[in-house]
Short mmCIF file of C-alpha atoms and ligand atoms in Angstrom, two decimals:
data_model
loop_
_atom_site.label_atom_id
_atom_site.label_comp_id
_atom_site.label_asym_id
_atom_site.label_seq_id
_atom_site.Cartn_x
_atom_site.Cartn_y
_atom_site.Cartn_z
CA UNK D 1 27.68 1.04 37.56
CA UNK D 2 27.20 3.37 34.63
CA UNK D 3 27.30 1.87 31.15
CA UNK D 4 28.88 3.95 28.40
CA UNK D 5 27.22 3.54 25.01
CA UNK D 6 28.54 4.81 21.69
CA UNK D 7 25.91 5.43 19.00
CA UNK D 8 27.12 5.98 15.43
CA UNK D 9 24.82 7.50 12.84
CA UNK D 10 23.19 9.03 15.88
CA UNK D 11 21.38 11.73 13.93
CA UNK D 12 19.56 9.20 11.71
CA UNK D 13 16.02 7.89 12.09
CA UNK D 14 16.76 5.06 14.51
CA UNK D 15 19.10 7.28 16.54
CA UNK D 16 16.28 9.79 17.03
CA UNK D 17 14.22 7.13 18.78
CA UNK D 18 16.98 5.09 20.43
CA UNK D 19 18.88 7.90 22.16
CA UNK D 20 15.92 9.24 24.24
CA UNK D 21 14.97 5.65 25.09
CA UNK D 22 18.48 4.82 26.35
CA UNK D 23 18.53 8.06 28.34
CA UNK D 24 15.54 6.83 30.38
CA UNK D 25 18.01 4.73 32.32
CA UNK D 26 20.08 6.72 34.79
CA UNK D 27 22.83 4.16 34.38
CA UNK D 28 23.49 4.99 30.74
CA UNK D 29 25.98 7.53 29.43
CA UNK D 30 25.48 8.15 25.69
CA UNK D 31 28.25 9.29 23.37
CA UNK D 32 26.95 10.17 19.91
CA UNK D 33 28.87 10.18 16.66
CA UNK D 34 27.58 11.41 13.33
CA UNK D 35 29.02 13.09 10.28
CA UNK D 36 26.33 15.77 10.67
CA UNK D 37 25.51 18.03 13.58
CA UNK D 38 23.27 16.29 16.15
CA UNK D 39 19.71 17.68 16.28
CA UNK D 40 19.15 20.07 19.14
CA UNK D 41 16.34 17.85 20.45
CA UNK D 42 18.85 15.02 21.00
CA UNK D 43 21.67 17.02 22.53
CA UNK D 44 20.29 16.98 26.10
CA UNK D 45 20.49 13.17 26.08
CA UNK D 46 24.14 13.01 25.03
CA UNK D 47 27.08 13.17 27.38
CA UNK D 48 29.41 13.94 24.48
CA UNK D 49 28.53 14.82 20.89
CA UNK D 50 31.17 13.97 18.30
CA UNK D 51 30.92 15.14 14.70
CA UNK D 52 33.21 12.90 12.68
CA UNK D 53 33.47 10.53 9.76
CA UNK D 54 32.90 6.89 10.65
CA UNK D 55 36.16 6.14 8.81
CA UNK D 56 38.23 8.21 11.24
CA UNK D 57 39.70 5.39 13.36
CA UNK D 58 41.83 7.60 15.57
CA UNK D 59 38.77 9.46 16.86
CA UNK D 60 36.94 6.19 17.42
CA UNK D 61 39.87 4.46 19.19
CA UNK D 62 40.20 7.47 21.41
CA UNK D 63 36.47 7.50 22.30
CA UNK D 64 36.43 3.77 23.06
CA UNK D 65 39.35 3.99 25.48
CA UNK D 66 38.72 7.41 27.00
CA UNK D 67 35.17 6.51 27.99
CA UNK D 68 35.57 2.77 28.50
CA UNK D 69 32.68 2.17 26.08
CA UNK D 70 30.77 -1.03 26.88
CA UNK D 71 28.26 -1.12 24.01
CA UNK D 72 28.32 0.23 20.47
CA UNK D 73 25.16 0.72 18.41
CA UNK D 74 26.50 1.04 14.89
CA UNK D 75 23.61 2.77 13.10
CA UNK D 76 25.54 4.75 10.46
CA UNK D 77 24.57 3.55 6.99
CA UNK D 78 23.49 4.58 3.49
CA UNK D 79 20.17 2.87 2.66
CA UNK D 80 19.12 0.95 -0.44
CA UNK D 81 17.94 3.74 -2.77
CA UNK D 82 20.75 6.09 -1.68
CA UNK D 83 23.22 3.25 -2.21
CA UNK D 84 22.18 2.79 -5.84
CA UNK D 85 22.77 6.49 -6.52
CA UNK D 86 26.38 6.20 -5.44
CA UNK D 87 27.38 2.57 -4.88
CA UNK D 88 31.07 3.32 -4.27
CA UNK D 89 30.26 5.81 -1.53
CA UNK D 90 27.76 3.34 -0.02
CA UNK D 91 30.49 0.71 0.08
CA UNK D 92 32.85 3.12 1.81
CA UNK D 93 30.36 4.08 4.52
CA UNK D 94 28.62 0.74 4.92
CA UNK D 95 31.56 -1.65 4.59
CA UNK D 96 34.78 0.31 5.17
CA UNK D 97 33.10 2.22 8.01
CA UNK D 98 31.84 -0.96 9.67
CA UNK D 99 35.18 -2.73 9.21
CA UNK D 100 37.07 0.20 10.74
CA UNK D 101 34.72 0.26 13.73
CA UNK D 102 34.80 -3.52 14.24
CA UNK D 103 38.56 -3.44 14.06
CA UNK D 104 38.80 -0.62 16.63
CA UNK D 105 36.36 -2.29 19.01
CA UNK D 106 38.21 -5.59 18.67
CA UNK D 107 41.57 -3.94 19.30
CA UNK D 108 40.40 -2.07 22.40
CA UNK D 109 38.49 -5.08 23.80
CA UNK D 110 41.59 -7.26 23.37
CA UNK D 111 44.01 -4.69 24.81
CA UNK D 112 41.80 -3.94 27.79
CA UNK D 113 40.68 -7.60 28.19
CA UNK D 114 36.99 -6.70 28.49
CA UNK D 115 33.87 -7.53 26.50
CA UNK D 116 32.33 -4.84 24.29
CA UNK D 117 28.91 -5.40 22.73
CA UNK D 118 28.60 -4.47 19.07
CA UNK D 119 24.95 -4.09 18.02
CA UNK D 120 24.44 -4.00 14.26
CA UNK D 121 21.16 -3.36 12.44
CA UNK D 122 20.98 -5.33 9.22
CA UNK D 123 17.97 -5.51 6.95
CA UNK D 124 15.53 -7.45 4.79
CA UNK D 125 17.72 -6.03 2.01
CA UNK D 126 20.19 -8.82 2.85
CA UNK D 127 17.73 -11.13 1.06
CA UNK D 128 17.30 -11.37 -2.68
CA UNK D 129 14.48 -13.45 -4.14
CA UNK D 130 14.96 -14.37 -7.78
CA UNK D 131 11.41 -13.54 -8.99
CA UNK D 132 7.86 -12.71 -7.90
CA UNK D 133 6.77 -16.32 -8.24
CA UNK D 134 9.30 -17.35 -5.60
CA UNK D 135 8.30 -14.37 -3.45
CA UNK D 136 4.66 -15.52 -3.52
CA UNK D 137 5.58 -19.14 -2.80
CA UNK D 138 8.06 -18.49 0.04
CA UNK D 139 6.09 -16.35 2.46
CA UNK D 140 8.40 -16.23 5.47
CA UNK D 141 12.11 -16.44 4.83
CA UNK D 142 14.51 -17.83 7.44
CA UNK D 143 17.93 -16.31 8.17
CA UNK D 144 19.81 -18.91 6.14
CA UNK D 145 17.71 -18.64 2.97
CA UNK D 146 18.04 -16.49 -0.16
CA UNK D 147 21.15 -14.60 0.92
CA UNK D 148 21.53 -13.21 -2.60
CA UNK D 149 20.85 -9.46 -2.34
CA UNK D 150 20.66 -7.31 -5.47
CA UNK D 151 21.41 -3.85 -4.01
CA UNK D 152 24.75 -2.41 -2.88
CA UNK D 153 23.15 -1.78 0.53
CA UNK D 154 21.97 -5.40 0.81
CA UNK D 155 25.35 -6.75 -0.28
CA UNK D 156 27.06 -4.45 2.24
CA UNK D 157 24.76 -5.50 5.10
CA UNK D 158 25.16 -9.21 4.39
CA UNK D 159 28.95 -8.93 4.20
CA UNK D 160 29.12 -6.87 7.40
CA UNK D 161 27.06 -9.49 9.22
CA UNK D 162 29.71 -12.04 8.27
CA UNK D 163 32.48 -9.61 9.16
CA UNK D 164 30.97 -9.11 12.64
CA UNK D 165 30.84 -12.86 13.19
CA UNK D 166 34.44 -13.12 11.95
CA UNK D 167 35.80 -10.51 14.37
CA UNK D 168 33.78 -11.97 17.20
CA UNK D 169 34.63 -15.67 16.72
CA UNK D 170 37.48 -16.24 14.29
CA UNK D 171 39.78 -13.18 14.18
CA UNK D 172 43.40 -14.28 13.51
CA UNK D 173 42.38 -17.87 13.24
CA UNK D 174 45.98 -19.08 13.32
CA UNK D 175 46.72 -17.64 16.75
CA UNK D 176 45.45 -18.85 20.13
CA UNK D 177 42.09 -17.23 20.96
CA UNK D 178 41.66 -15.11 24.09
CA UNK D 179 39.37 -16.53 26.77
CA UNK D 180 35.65 -15.76 26.30
CA UNK D 181 34.02 -13.46 23.77
CA UNK D 182 35.55 -9.98 23.68
CA UNK D 183 33.77 -8.43 20.72
CA UNK D 184 30.20 -9.53 21.39
CA UNK D 185 28.56 -9.08 17.95
CA UNK D 186 24.75 -9.10 17.83
CA UNK D 187 22.73 -8.31 14.74
CA UNK D 188 19.07 -7.79 13.80
CA UNK D 189 17.67 -8.09 10.31
CA UNK D 190 15.01 -5.37 10.39
CA UNK D 191 11.96 -5.10 8.14
CA UNK D 192 10.88 -1.68 6.83
CA UNK D 193 10.61 0.62 9.84
CA UNK D 194 7.82 3.20 10.14
CA UNK D 195 8.22 6.09 12.57
CA UNK D 196 5.55 8.64 13.42
CA UNK D 197 8.16 11.24 14.33
CA UNK D 198 10.71 11.15 11.50
CA UNK D 199 10.99 10.19 7.84
CA UNK D 200 13.72 7.95 6.45
CA UNK D 201 16.23 9.20 3.91
CA UNK D 202 17.11 7.15 0.87
CA UNK D 203 15.42 3.84 1.64
CA UNK D 204 13.13 1.83 -0.63
CA UNK D 205 10.54 0.89 1.98
CA UNK D 206 9.99 4.66 2.32
CA UNK D 207 6.66 4.59 0.44
CA UNK D 208 4.92 3.37 3.62
CA UNK D 209 6.05 6.15 5.99
CA UNK D 210 5.80 8.74 3.18
CA UNK D 211 2.18 7.75 2.49
CA UNK D 212 1.19 8.18 6.13
CA UNK D 213 3.08 11.43 6.74
CA UNK D 214 1.79 12.99 3.48
CA UNK D 215 -1.82 12.22 4.39
CA UNK D 216 -1.38 13.67 7.87
CA UNK D 217 -0.04 16.87 6.29
CA UNK D 218 -3.16 17.01 4.09
CA UNK D 219 -1.22 16.13 0.94
CA UNK D 220 -1.77 13.43 -1.65
CA UNK D 221 0.80 10.72 -2.35
CA UNK D 222 1.98 8.98 -5.48
CA UNK D 223 3.37 5.58 -4.50
CA UNK D 224 6.51 4.46 -6.34
CA UNK D 225 5.49 0.79 -5.93
CA UNK D 226 2.47 -1.24 -7.08
CA UNK D 227 -0.49 -1.61 -4.69
CA UNK D 228 0.12 -5.38 -4.33
CA UNK D 229 3.75 -4.92 -3.18
CA UNK D 230 4.15 -6.78 0.12
CA UNK D 231 7.08 -6.61 2.53
CA UNK D 232 7.40 -6.90 6.32
CA UNK D 233 7.25 -3.80 8.52
CA UNK D 234 7.41 -2.71 12.13
CA UNK D 235 6.87 0.59 13.86
CA UNK D 236 9.76 2.42 15.49
CA UNK D 237 8.87 1.57 19.13
CA UNK D 238 9.13 -2.12 18.21
CA UNK D 239 12.46 -1.54 16.44
CA UNK D 240 13.78 0.05 19.64
CA UNK D 241 12.30 -2.79 21.69
CA UNK D 242 14.15 -5.30 19.47
CA UNK D 243 17.47 -3.42 19.75
CA UNK D 244 17.23 -3.16 23.52
CA UNK D 245 15.96 -6.74 23.86
CA UNK D 246 18.83 -8.24 21.90
CA UNK D 247 21.39 -6.03 23.66
CA UNK D 248 20.17 -7.15 27.09
CA UNK D 249 19.72 -10.83 26.25
CA UNK D 250 22.01 -13.13 28.28
CA UNK D 251 24.80 -14.30 26.00
CA UNK D 252 24.18 -17.97 26.79
CA UNK D 253 20.64 -17.70 25.39
CA UNK D 254 21.86 -16.63 21.94
CA UNK D 255 22.27 -19.51 19.50
CA UNK D 256 23.17 -17.30 16.53
CA UNK D 257 24.56 -13.83 15.90
CA UNK D 258 22.03 -12.68 13.29
CA UNK D 259 18.29 -12.62 14.01
CA UNK D 260 15.28 -11.76 11.86
CA UNK D 261 12.71 -9.60 13.62
CA UNK D 262 9.31 -8.80 12.17
CA UNK D 263 5.93 -7.45 13.27
CA UNK D 264 3.51 -7.55 10.31
CA UNK D 265 3.54 -8.01 6.58
CA UNK D 266 1.50 -5.53 4.55
CA UNK D 267 0.94 -4.50 0.95
CA UNK D 268 1.12 -0.86 -0.11
CA UNK D 269 -2.65 -1.06 -0.57
CA UNK D 270 -3.19 -2.36 2.99
CA UNK D 271 -1.36 0.70 4.27
CA UNK D 272 -3.19 3.05 1.90
CA UNK D 273 -6.57 1.72 3.13
CA UNK D 274 -5.69 2.30 6.78
CA UNK D 275 -4.45 5.79 5.91
CA UNK D 276 -7.67 6.53 3.98
CA UNK D 277 -9.82 5.38 6.91
CA UNK D 278 -8.34 8.11 9.04
CA UNK D 279 -7.60 10.75 6.40
CA UNK D 280 -10.42 10.18 3.87
CA UNK D 281 -9.41 13.22 1.84
CA UNK D 282 -5.90 11.99 1.16
CA UNK D 283 -5.62 10.74 -2.37
CA UNK D 284 -3.12 7.93 -2.86
CA UNK D 285 -2.24 6.92 -6.40
CA UNK D 286 0.30 4.50 -7.84
CA UNK D 287 3.03 5.23 -10.35
CA UNK D 288 5.58 2.43 -9.96
CA UNK D 289 9.22 3.33 -10.49
CA UNK D 290 10.40 0.16 -12.21
CA UNK D 291 13.84 0.17 -10.63
CA UNK D 292 12.74 0.81 -7.06
CA UNK D 293 9.96 -1.73 -7.64
CA UNK D 294 12.61 -4.28 -8.63
CA UNK D 295 14.33 -3.72 -5.28
CA UNK D 296 11.22 -4.35 -3.14
CA UNK D 297 10.18 -7.25 -5.35
CA UNK D 298 13.48 -8.92 -4.40
CA UNK D 299 12.67 -8.59 -0.67
CA UNK D 300 10.57 -11.25 1.05
CA UNK D 301 6.87 -10.82 1.88
CA UNK D 302 7.74 -11.64 5.47
CA UNK D 303 10.63 -12.97 7.50
CA UNK D 304 10.58 -15.84 9.98
CA UNK D 305 11.61 -14.46 13.36
CA UNK D 306 10.97 -17.62 15.38
CA UNK D 307 14.62 -17.86 16.50
CA UNK D 308 14.47 -14.38 18.04
CA UNK D 309 11.19 -15.33 19.72
CA UNK D 310 12.53 -18.55 21.21
CA UNK D 311 16.09 -17.44 22.07
CA UNK D 312 15.48 -14.05 23.68
CA UNK D 313 11.67 -13.78 23.88
CA UNK D 314 11.29 -11.25 21.07
CA UNK D 315 7.68 -10.21 20.53
CA UNK D 316 6.46 -7.02 18.85
CA UNK D 317 3.97 -4.86 20.74
CA UNK D 318 2.13 -3.75 17.59
CA UNK D 319 0.34 -5.50 14.75
CA UNK D 320 -0.76 -3.43 11.76
CA UNK D 321 -4.06 -2.33 13.32
CA UNK D 322 -2.73 -1.43 16.74
CA UNK D 323 0.28 0.24 15.10
CA UNK D 324 -2.08 2.66 13.34
CA UNK D 325 -4.60 3.07 16.14
CA UNK D 326 -2.33 3.33 19.16
CA UNK D 327 0.93 4.72 17.78
CA UNK D 328 1.04 6.13 14.22
CA UNK D 329 -2.18 8.10 14.05
CA UNK D 330 -2.10 9.74 17.49
CA UNK D 331 1.61 10.60 17.26
CA UNK D 332 1.44 11.86 13.66
CA UNK D 333 -1.64 13.95 14.39
CA UNK D 334 0.20 15.49 17.28
CA UNK D 335 3.28 16.14 15.13
CA UNK D 336 1.44 18.02 12.36
CA UNK D 337 -1.33 19.69 14.35
N1 LIG K 401 14.42 0.58 5.01
C1 LIG K 401 15.56 0.06 4.31
C2 LIG K 401 15.60 0.53 2.91
O1 LIG K 401 14.54 0.76 2.39
C3 LIG K 401 15.54 -1.44 4.30
O2 LIG K 401 16.28 -1.86 5.37
O3 LIG K 401 16.63 0.64 2.34
#
């Protein structure tokens, strides 16, 4: 049986890696949706390419029913730095867009009496630590701790996590519930993601990928955070592994809807050193932007992903050293050669 998958924000960084991965399975039919044109490199993997605003419910309702969509990867989002430039727009895309999609998926799943998986990437930005002292003391934050984000993006992600749980378990609480779970909401809180193939747009963990890509292009880099700034990271293949792993996990194994996933925690200096080992001519300097620094200082040094490990056997393939040696450096060299 072929599985129809709708990917929103398909032209973004995660979409660029997820879509070719999904296409490896002959049983998957991918429908992509993005406000921008889909890159030519991705088009061969898509059965149908839709260019539309995430807020356009009629297009989404139509896609869900016409194709009998079984899984939605809702990747469309405005990240933390972009969100601070235009918080109202970020709220529209991140919250109104997610609510419209959840509502459509819920409506179609209920009408057609079938389960639809809704996979939602959340973020370390959903956390907000009060100060650096607390950040140093609490090394690995659990899902239920410090849910006090300071950015519009973090606030939006945290609220949408709750909204997903609401649609999935409590929608119209006063009425009798249909049998079983129809909107099957599953969410990952991602660390900063580093891809060898693409660069993020408008995030605040961007100093790490920017440092590596600049060095590979033979350019210097001025980091907008202090060298001692530590947050969790993972490389893109592990992010895709986590998305696919959670999507395929048997429902009965899942004890919560929202899971932390992490691979390694690193300071900006740790990353700079690894970059310098390979590209000794790259000069990395530090000129902290106080406001962007404030954002990363509110994010935890690492997140505790033990629930993901025990519930659905999550395990990253890469630590920081193997990420550089076996993925980032060879792929980036190849990209810029
Ligand atoms: N990479 C994201 C950002 O920097 C965090 O999820 O906004």
